[in-house]
Short mmCIF file of C-alpha atoms and ligand atoms in Angstrom, two decimals:
data_model
loop_
_atom_site.label_atom_id
_atom_site.label_comp_id
_atom_site.label_asym_id
_atom_site.label_seq_id
_atom_site.Cartn_x
_atom_site.Cartn_y
_atom_site.Cartn_z
CA MET A 250 126.83 88.05 79.61
CA LEU A 251 124.25 86.72 77.02
CA THR A 252 126.57 85.12 75.11
CA GLY A 253 125.76 81.43 74.48
CA LYS A 254 122.55 81.66 76.66
CA LYS A 255 119.67 79.79 75.43
CA ILE A 256 116.60 81.92 75.57
CA LEU A 257 113.07 80.75 74.78
CA LEU A 258 111.36 83.91 73.46
CA GLY A 259 107.37 83.57 73.96
CA ILE A 260 105.40 85.91 72.13
CA THR A 261 101.76 86.58 72.49
CA GLY A 262 98.96 88.69 70.96
CA GLY A 263 99.66 92.58 71.57
CA ILE A 264 100.54 95.30 69.43
CA ALA A 265 103.71 95.30 71.24
CA ALA A 266 104.49 91.88 69.40
CA TYR A 267 106.32 94.21 66.91
CA LYS A 268 109.03 94.97 69.28
CA ALA A 269 109.61 91.43 69.79
CA ALA A 270 111.41 91.51 66.85
CA SER A 271 113.91 94.00 67.83
CA LEU A 272 114.27 92.28 70.83
CA CYS A 273 114.82 88.91 69.32
CA SER A 274 117.50 90.61 66.87
CA LYS A 275 119.36 92.42 70.15
CA LEU A 276 119.36 89.16 71.79
CA VAL A 277 120.86 87.18 68.96
CA GLN A 278 123.54 90.02 68.27
CA GLN A 279 124.55 89.93 72.01
CA GLY A 280 125.29 86.15 71.16
CA ALA A 281 121.91 84.59 72.38
CA GLU A 282 120.60 81.39 71.09
CA VAL A 283 117.01 82.34 70.63
CA ARG A 284 114.09 79.93 69.59
CA VAL A 285 110.42 81.54 69.41
CA ILE A 286 106.97 80.50 70.49
CA MET A 287 104.35 82.44 69.02
CA THR A 288 100.88 82.32 70.08
CA GLY A 289 98.05 82.24 67.20
CA SER A 290 97.38 85.64 68.09
CA ALA A 291 100.57 86.75 68.00
CA THR A 292 101.01 85.71 64.30
CA GLN A 293 97.97 88.00 63.84
CA PHE A 294 100.70 91.04 64.69
CA ILE A 295 104.01 89.94 63.09
CA SER A 296 104.65 87.10 60.82
CA GLU A 297 106.63 83.94 61.68
CA LEU A 298 108.67 84.50 58.86
CA THR A 299 110.28 87.94 60.65
CA LEU A 300 111.08 85.83 63.63
CA GLN A 301 112.61 82.77 62.07
CA ALA A 302 114.80 85.12 59.79
CA LEU A 303 115.91 87.02 63.24
CA SER A 304 116.49 84.03 65.14
CA LYS A 305 117.63 81.89 62.30
CA HIS A 306 115.27 78.97 63.73
CA PRO A 307 111.89 77.68 62.68
CA VAL A 308 109.51 79.23 64.83
CA TYR A 309 106.99 77.13 66.77
CA THR A 310 103.07 78.12 66.99
CA ASP A 311 101.37 74.39 66.93
CA THR A 312 102.06 72.14 69.77
CA PHE A 313 101.19 69.40 67.31
CA ASP A 314 103.41 70.48 64.68
CA GLU A 315 106.17 68.14 65.86
CA LYS A 316 109.26 69.01 63.55
CA ASN A 317 111.47 66.45 64.85
CA PRO A 318 110.16 62.80 65.54
CA GLN A 319 113.02 62.21 68.08
CA VAL A 320 111.65 64.31 70.49
CA ILE A 321 108.52 65.89 71.72
CA ALA A 322 108.87 69.63 70.55
CA HIS A 323 107.54 71.29 73.73
CA ILE A 324 109.10 69.29 76.20
CA ASP A 325 112.43 69.58 74.25
CA LEU A 326 112.34 73.19 74.42
CA ALA A 327 111.29 73.56 77.86
CA ASP A 328 114.33 71.63 78.63
CA TRP A 329 116.69 73.19 76.42
CA ALA A 330 116.17 76.97 77.66
CA ASP A 331 118.05 78.98 80.16
CA LEU A 332 115.53 81.22 80.69
CA ALA A 333 112.09 81.46 79.21
CA LEU A 334 111.17 85.18 78.33
CA VAL A 335 107.53 86.23 77.46
CA ALA A 336 107.48 89.34 75.79
CA PRO A 337 105.21 90.78 75.20
CA ALA A 338 102.89 89.15 77.77
CA THR A 339 99.18 89.74 77.57
CA ALA A 340 96.81 89.39 80.51
CA ASN A 341 95.47 86.33 78.65
CA ILE A 342 99.20 84.36 79.07
CA ILE A 343 99.42 85.67 82.66
CA ALA A 344 95.83 84.50 83.78
CA LYS A 345 96.93 81.11 81.96
CA MET A 346 100.37 81.07 83.79
CA ALA A 347 98.88 81.81 86.98
CA VAL A 348 96.20 79.14 86.88
CA GLY A 349 98.27 76.57 84.94
CA ILE A 350 96.40 76.12 81.85
CA ALA A 351 98.13 74.58 79.02
CA ASP A 352 96.07 74.89 75.72
CA ASP A 353 98.59 75.83 73.23
CA MET A 354 102.30 75.56 72.46
CA LEU A 355 103.67 78.59 74.66
CA SER A 356 101.45 77.82 77.50
CA THR A 357 102.18 74.21 77.48
CA THR A 358 106.01 74.81 77.10
CA LEU A 359 106.08 77.24 80.24
CA LEU A 360 104.24 75.03 82.36
CA ALA A 361 106.96 72.17 81.23
CA THR A 362 110.05 74.12 81.68
CA GLU A 363 111.92 74.35 85.03
CA ALA A 364 113.87 77.29 83.80
CA PRO A 365 113.49 80.69 85.20
CA ILE A 366 110.43 82.76 83.55
CA MET A 367 110.75 86.51 82.82
CA ILE A 368 107.42 88.39 81.41
CA ALA A 369 107.08 91.67 79.67
CA PRO A 370 103.51 92.60 80.33
CA ALA A 371 102.00 94.85 77.90
CA MET A 372 98.16 96.00 77.71
CA ASN A 373 95.77 98.61 78.09
CA VAL A 374 96.21 100.58 81.29
CA HIS A 375 92.52 99.41 82.75
CA MET A 376 93.33 95.85 82.05
CA TYR A 377 96.87 96.46 83.67
CA THR A 378 95.13 97.59 86.77
CA HIS A 379 92.30 95.39 86.88
CA PRO A 380 92.25 93.12 90.26
CA ALA A 381 92.51 90.05 88.17
CA VAL A 382 95.61 90.96 86.46
CA THR A 383 97.01 92.39 89.74
CA ARG A 384 96.46 89.25 91.44
CA ASN A 385 97.66 86.80 88.42
CA LEU A 386 101.05 88.83 88.75
CA ALA A 387 101.20 88.70 92.30
CA GLU A 388 100.65 84.92 92.19
CA LEU A 389 103.44 84.57 89.46
CA THR A 390 105.78 87.10 91.51
CA GLY A 391 105.41 84.94 94.44
CA ARG A 392 106.42 81.85 92.49
CA GLY A 393 109.71 83.47 91.45
CA VAL A 394 108.44 84.63 87.91
CA LEU A 395 110.58 87.51 87.17
CA ILE A 396 108.42 90.69 85.77
CA VAL A 397 109.94 93.63 83.50
CA GLU A 398 107.19 96.49 84.74
CA PRO A 399 105.66 98.14 81.77
CA GLY A 400 106.42 101.82 81.13
CA SER A 401 103.77 104.51 81.23
CA GLY A 402 102.91 106.51 78.33
CA GLN A 403 100.74 106.60 75.38
CA LEU A 404 99.33 103.15 74.54
CA ALA A 405 97.91 101.99 70.93
CA CYS A 406 94.53 101.84 72.27
CA GLY A 407 94.59 105.58 72.68
CA TYR A 408 94.66 105.42 76.64
CA THR A 409 97.90 107.21 78.18
CA GLY A 410 99.16 105.27 81.24
CA LYS A 411 100.84 102.34 82.53
CA GLY A 412 101.00 99.31 80.27
CA ARG A 413 103.72 99.86 77.65
CA MET A 414 105.73 97.04 76.98
CA GLU A 415 109.27 97.82 77.98
CA GLU A 416 111.82 98.82 75.41
CA PRO A 417 113.57 95.91 73.93
CA GLU A 418 117.03 97.48 74.94
CA ALA A 419 115.87 97.61 78.61
CA ILE A 420 114.51 93.76 78.67
CA VAL A 421 117.88 93.17 77.48
CA ALA A 422 119.71 94.82 80.02
CA VAL A 423 117.46 93.14 82.42
CA LEU A 424 118.27 89.74 81.01
CA ALA A 425 122.00 90.68 81.03
CA ASN A 426 121.78 91.65 84.77
CA TYR A 427 119.91 88.52 85.77
CA PHE A 428 122.71 86.53 84.34
CA ALA A 429 125.57 88.58 85.94
CA ARG A 430 123.86 88.06 89.23
CA GLN A 431 123.98 84.35 88.83
CA LYS A 432 127.20 84.46 87.67
CA ARG A 433 128.07 86.11 90.98
CA VAL A 434 125.60 83.96 93.25
CA ALA A 435 127.45 81.06 91.47
CA GLU A 436 130.88 82.46 92.63
CA GLN A 437 129.91 82.51 96.18
CA PRO A 438 132.39 85.74 97.22
CA LEU A 439 131.28 85.70 100.79
CA ALA A 440 131.99 81.98 101.26
CA GLY A 441 133.79 81.35 104.64
CA LYS A 442 132.65 85.02 105.88
CA LYS A 443 130.40 85.45 108.63
CA VAL A 444 127.83 88.19 107.97
CA VAL A 445 126.13 89.61 110.97
CA VAL A 446 122.71 91.63 110.37
CA THR A 447 120.44 93.45 112.92
CA ALA A 448 117.23 94.03 111.91
CA GLY A 449 113.80 95.54 112.89
CA GLY A 450 113.36 98.00 115.86
CA THR A 451 114.07 97.85 119.33
CA VAL A 452 111.71 97.39 122.35
CA GLU A 453 112.27 99.87 125.41
CA ARG A 454 109.70 98.37 128.02
CA LEU A 455 108.20 100.79 130.42
CA ASP A 456 106.29 98.09 132.49
CA PRO A 457 105.41 94.26 131.69
CA VAL A 458 102.88 95.75 129.14
CA ARG A 459 104.34 99.00 127.49
CA TYR A 460 106.76 99.74 125.78
CA ILE A 461 108.50 102.28 123.12
CA THR A 462 109.61 101.33 119.96
CA ASN A 463 109.31 102.13 116.27
CA ASP A 464 108.12 101.67 112.83
CA SER A 465 110.92 99.67 111.61
CA SER A 466 109.52 96.36 109.96
CA GLY A 467 112.63 94.11 109.72
CA LYS A 468 112.19 93.77 105.84
CA MET A 469 115.47 95.43 104.76
CA GLY A 470 117.34 93.50 107.38
CA PHE A 471 116.08 90.36 106.26
CA ALA A 472 116.66 91.23 102.77
CA ILE A 473 120.31 92.10 103.30
CA ALA A 474 120.43 88.82 105.33
CA LYS A 475 119.12 86.50 102.52
CA ALA A 476 121.25 87.98 99.99
CA ALA A 477 124.47 87.51 102.14
CA ARG A 478 123.23 83.90 102.22
CA SER A 479 122.87 83.40 98.52
CA LEU A 480 126.45 84.90 98.01
CA GLY A 481 127.74 82.28 100.38
CA ALA A 482 128.17 83.87 103.84
CA GLU A 483 127.22 82.13 107.49
CA VAL A 484 124.57 84.81 108.45
CA VAL A 485 123.61 85.52 111.82
CA ILE A 486 120.18 87.91 112.04
CA VAL A 487 119.90 89.77 115.21
CA ALA A 488 116.47 90.95 115.27
CA GLY A 489 114.19 93.16 117.53
CA ARG A 490 110.66 93.73 116.87
CA THR A 491 109.48 93.22 113.04
CA GLU A 492 106.33 93.42 110.94
CA VAL A 493 107.49 90.22 108.83
CA SER A 494 108.84 87.06 109.78
CA PRO A 495 112.36 86.38 109.40
CA PRO A 496 113.79 84.16 106.94
CA ALA A 497 113.22 80.36 107.87
CA PHE A 498 116.30 78.88 109.73
CA SER A 499 118.20 77.02 107.78
CA GLU A 500 122.02 75.76 107.34
CA GLY A 501 124.09 79.01 107.70
CA LEU A 502 121.51 81.18 108.98
CA THR A 503 120.76 81.50 112.28
CA VAL A 504 118.20 84.19 113.96
CA THR A 505 118.53 85.53 117.62
CA ARG A 506 115.52 87.48 118.77
CA VAL A 507 116.23 90.38 121.33
CA GLU A 508 114.22 93.28 122.57
CA SER A 509 116.20 96.26 123.80
CA ALA A 510 119.21 98.04 122.51
CA LEU A 511 120.89 96.80 125.34
CA GLU A 512 120.04 92.86 124.65
CA MET A 513 120.89 93.79 120.93
CA TYR A 514 124.10 95.29 121.54
CA GLU A 515 125.06 92.16 123.77
CA ALA A 516 124.16 89.51 121.17
CA VAL A 517 126.17 91.64 118.51
CA ASN A 518 128.93 91.87 120.74
CA ALA A 519 129.31 88.47 121.74
CA ILE A 520 130.01 87.42 118.19
CA TRP A 521 131.63 90.81 117.27
CA ALA A 522 135.20 89.23 117.35
CA ASP A 523 134.36 86.61 115.03
CA THR A 524 132.32 88.72 112.79
CA ASP A 525 133.60 89.82 109.07
CA ILE A 526 130.55 92.31 108.13
CA LEU A 527 128.19 93.65 110.19
CA VAL A 528 125.12 95.30 108.90
CA LYS A 529 123.32 97.76 111.18
CA ALA A 530 119.91 97.78 109.75
CA ALA A 531 118.18 97.60 112.96
CA ALA A 532 116.27 100.74 114.30
CA VAL A 533 117.63 101.42 117.53
CA ALA A 534 116.00 103.58 120.23
CA ASP A 535 118.31 106.57 121.02
CA TYR A 536 116.75 106.51 124.63
CA ARG A 537 115.26 104.07 127.12
CA PRO A 538 112.66 104.61 130.39
CA LYS A 539 115.22 105.44 133.12
CA GLN A 540 113.46 102.50 135.05
CA ILE A 541 111.27 99.69 133.91
CA ALA A 542 107.99 99.32 136.50
CA GLU A 543 107.96 95.71 137.62
CA GLN A 544 103.95 96.08 137.81
CA LYS A 545 101.91 97.53 135.26
CA MET A 546 102.19 101.24 135.84
CA LYS A 547 98.65 102.98 137.15
CA LYS A 548 97.64 106.01 136.02
CA SER A 549 97.59 109.07 138.29
CA GLY A 550 97.08 113.00 137.49
CA GLU A 551 96.29 114.55 134.47
CA THR A 552 99.82 114.55 132.89
CA MET A 553 102.84 112.22 133.24
CA THR A 554 106.26 112.55 132.60
CA LEU A 555 108.94 109.83 131.44
CA GLU A 556 112.59 110.05 132.09
CA LEU A 557 114.56 108.77 129.53
CA VAL A 558 118.20 107.81 129.44
CA LYS A 559 120.65 107.70 126.48
CA ASN A 560 121.22 104.12 125.31
CA ILE A 561 124.21 102.84 123.74
CA ASP A 562 125.09 103.34 120.30
CA ILE A 563 125.92 99.83 119.05
CA LEU A 564 127.48 101.21 115.96
CA GLU A 565 129.52 103.79 117.20
CA THR A 566 130.85 101.29 119.84
CA LEU A 567 131.84 98.87 117.81
CA GLY A 568 132.99 101.11 115.12
CA ARG A 569 135.43 102.23 117.60
CA SER A 570 136.83 98.74 118.27
CA LYS A 571 137.22 97.58 114.57
CA MET A 572 139.67 94.96 113.90
CA GLY A 573 139.49 94.60 110.45
CA GLN A 574 135.76 94.04 110.49
CA PHE A 575 133.64 95.79 107.61
CA LEU A 576 130.70 97.99 109.01
CA ILE A 577 127.68 99.07 107.29
CA GLY A 578 125.56 101.49 109.06
CA PHE A 579 121.97 102.94 107.92
CA ALA A 580 120.68 106.27 108.16
CA ALA A 581 117.06 107.20 108.18
CA GLU A 582 116.69 110.88 107.49
CA THR A 583 113.89 113.51 106.64
CA ASP A 584 115.96 116.15 105.74
CA GLN A 585 119.82 117.12 104.77
CA LEU A 586 120.46 113.50 103.96
CA GLU A 587 123.89 113.80 102.53
CA GLN A 588 125.26 115.96 105.23
CA ASN A 589 123.73 113.72 107.88
CA ALA A 590 124.60 110.72 106.11
CA LEU A 591 128.46 111.58 105.87
CA ASP A 592 128.17 112.65 109.77
CA LYS A 593 126.97 109.56 110.91
CA LEU A 594 129.33 107.48 108.45
CA ARG A 595 132.48 109.31 109.80
CA ARG A 596 131.47 109.74 113.45
CA LYS A 597 130.56 105.80 113.45
CA ASN A 598 133.78 104.67 111.59
CA CYS A 599 131.53 102.81 108.81
CA ASP A 600 133.23 101.50 105.77
CA LEU A 601 129.79 101.99 104.09
CA LEU A 602 126.48 103.72 104.86
CA ILE A 603 123.09 103.61 103.45
CA ALA A 604 121.03 106.44 103.57
CA ASN A 605 117.49 106.83 102.71
CA ASP A 606 114.98 109.57 103.07
CA VAL A 607 112.02 108.27 104.83
CA THR A 608 109.59 110.68 103.94
CA ALA A 609 109.89 109.75 100.02
CA GLU A 610 107.30 107.77 98.55
CA GLY A 611 108.55 104.03 98.13
CA ALA A 612 111.19 104.43 100.69
CA GLY A 613 111.64 103.90 104.35
CA PHE A 614 109.73 101.92 107.03
CA GLY A 615 107.27 99.33 105.99
CA SER A 616 107.62 99.62 102.26
CA ASP A 617 108.37 96.74 100.07
CA THR A 618 110.73 99.17 98.14
CA ASN A 619 113.46 101.58 99.23
CA ILE A 620 115.51 104.36 97.56
CA VAL A 621 119.09 104.42 99.01
CA HIS A 622 122.35 105.92 98.68
CA VAL A 623 125.33 104.62 99.52
CA TYR A 624 127.96 106.52 101.06
CA ASP A 625 131.82 105.60 101.92
CA GLN A 626 134.37 107.85 103.86
CA ASP A 627 135.14 109.68 100.23
CA GLY A 628 131.71 110.29 99.63
CA LEU A 629 128.85 109.35 97.62
CA VAL A 630 129.40 106.03 95.99
CA GLN A 631 126.15 105.10 94.06
CA SER A 632 122.33 106.54 94.40
CA LEU A 633 120.22 103.62 93.43
CA PRO A 634 116.75 104.13 91.92
CA GLN A 635 113.69 102.41 93.52
CA LEU A 636 113.96 99.04 93.63
CA SER A 637 112.71 96.28 96.10
CA LYS A 638 114.17 95.79 99.29
CA GLU A 639 115.38 92.35 98.07
CA GLU A 640 117.40 93.91 95.06
CA ILE A 641 118.95 96.78 97.39
CA GLY A 642 119.88 93.71 99.79
CA LEU A 643 121.94 92.19 96.85
CA ARG A 644 123.22 95.08 95.49
CA ILE A 645 124.48 95.99 99.34
CA MET A 646 125.98 92.62 99.94
CA GLU A 647 127.50 92.59 96.35
CA LEU A 648 129.46 95.65 97.19
CA ALA A 649 130.62 94.74 100.44
CA ALA A 650 131.80 91.74 98.98
CA GLU A 651 133.80 93.52 96.37
CA ARG A 652 135.04 95.77 98.53
CA LEU A 653 136.12 93.11 101.22
CA THR A 654 137.33 90.36 98.87
CA GLY A 655 137.99 92.41 95.66
CA GLU A 656 136.81 88.78 94.22
CA PHE A 657 134.50 90.19 91.71
CA LYS A 658 133.49 93.62 89.91
N1 CTP B 857 122.25 102.78 115.59
C1 CTP B 857 123.15 102.09 116.63
N2 CTP B 857 122.71 102.40 117.93
C2 CTP B 857 121.95 103.30 118.58
C3 CTP B 857 121.17 103.92 117.32
C4 CTP B 857 121.47 103.97 116.30
O1 CTP B 857 123.80 100.89 116.37
N3 CTP B 857 121.54 103.72 119.87
C5 CTP B 857 122.72 102.67 114.51
C6 CTP B 857 121.46 102.05 113.70
O2 CTP B 857 121.46 100.78 113.64
C7 CTP B 857 121.78 102.82 112.32
C8 CTP B 857 122.51 103.78 112.38
O3 CTP B 857 123.32 103.71 113.88
O4 CTP B 857 122.83 102.01 111.48
C9 CTP B 857 122.09 105.49 112.36
O5 CTP B 857 120.77 105.34 113.00
P1 CTP B 857 119.92 106.43 113.24
O6 CTP B 857 118.89 106.42 113.92
O7 CTP B 857 119.56 107.01 111.60
O8 CTP B 857 120.79 107.45 113.58
P2 CTP B 857 121.37 108.08 115.08
O9 CTP B 857 122.95 107.72 115.24
O10 CTP B 857 120.22 107.57 116.01
O11 CTP B 857 121.25 109.42 114.47
P3 CTP B 857 120.15 110.48 114.99
O12 CTP B 857 119.07 109.89 116.02
O13 CTP B 857 120.66 111.86 115.45
O14 CTP B 857 119.67 110.50 113.51
#
């Protein structure tokens, strides 16, 4: 995946700079072309000569040391790169990137490049958790900068905690995955396919101002919808109540808002014949009030009993009438995950079922991350570690595309 990729490696001044030599060497071994920029502080930790020998190119340290009069070095490098990787990235370069300071060769080049940027932070645990660093990293994440999170362990400063730069092998693997993903997106394996994604929680009204709902935020469903769109599908989102806004309307992506399970069923059923993949990420109420009061209900008595009736099971109903559609269900479980997941998968005739333990930290409703296990009719397909919902969305849709079209592995 790295053959011929042009990687601009920025090295800043932390003790982890010594690991940048191994990183550079591994990138070159994987076939990447590497150009190195070092900050003045980085040269205190590791020599330019080492990086020059490993990258087989001169190392840049000074904005005004123009090696080739035909070009302006920092612009030339900025334009040349397929990706800029800053490893290690100190709190200082992170802050400079966040506010747009360009006061040396590296920060100037990073400001000038339109290539994707990846950083591997490394610093003392207290620096890493400082609100300023947290804010700066959030700013960079929002701008699309990819962050290879530091690991936890013994730090050079004597502390134990988070802040140790990820190992070079792991950074190379993240880069390879990044380029593999880019390739898949470029292939548009879901082009010409219609993907319907239900998201959020249903709202079952009791009266004009009250309702029964659940904690579903809509984040997982929206992430799946964005992933499907990025792989080329025409996407229809059918969303109930959500905590976050759906992706902005754009060509190939529409959002239909519904309230109740019945409305959700009607919206999905209306386009069912035309659907290639249905992802039922919504948390649908199993029961609804037997009666919806037309006026606001008045209190009376010390207790009150609500009578509920069973809702339609959308997934099960559509699962029974499949005509080649690829059906992906979800299972939010608190216990006996595998058994419940496989039971739901078979009962609802799904092609894939995504199960998550909603009680696990970093998983389930409202969280930005999830930990899921993917099942098919034969059993467990894969267990994913804690990942952002965006990443899980992509993994699920890549798997669906692979199963549906067999177009890529
Ligand atoms: N689902 C649905 N219609 C319902 C209930 C659930 O389409 N009335 C779908 C959900 O969107 C999800 C899957 O079925 O994709 C499993 O939902 P879940 O709430 O985990 O399971 P239930 O079938 O409701 O089973 P239980 O309440 O027993 O866990």
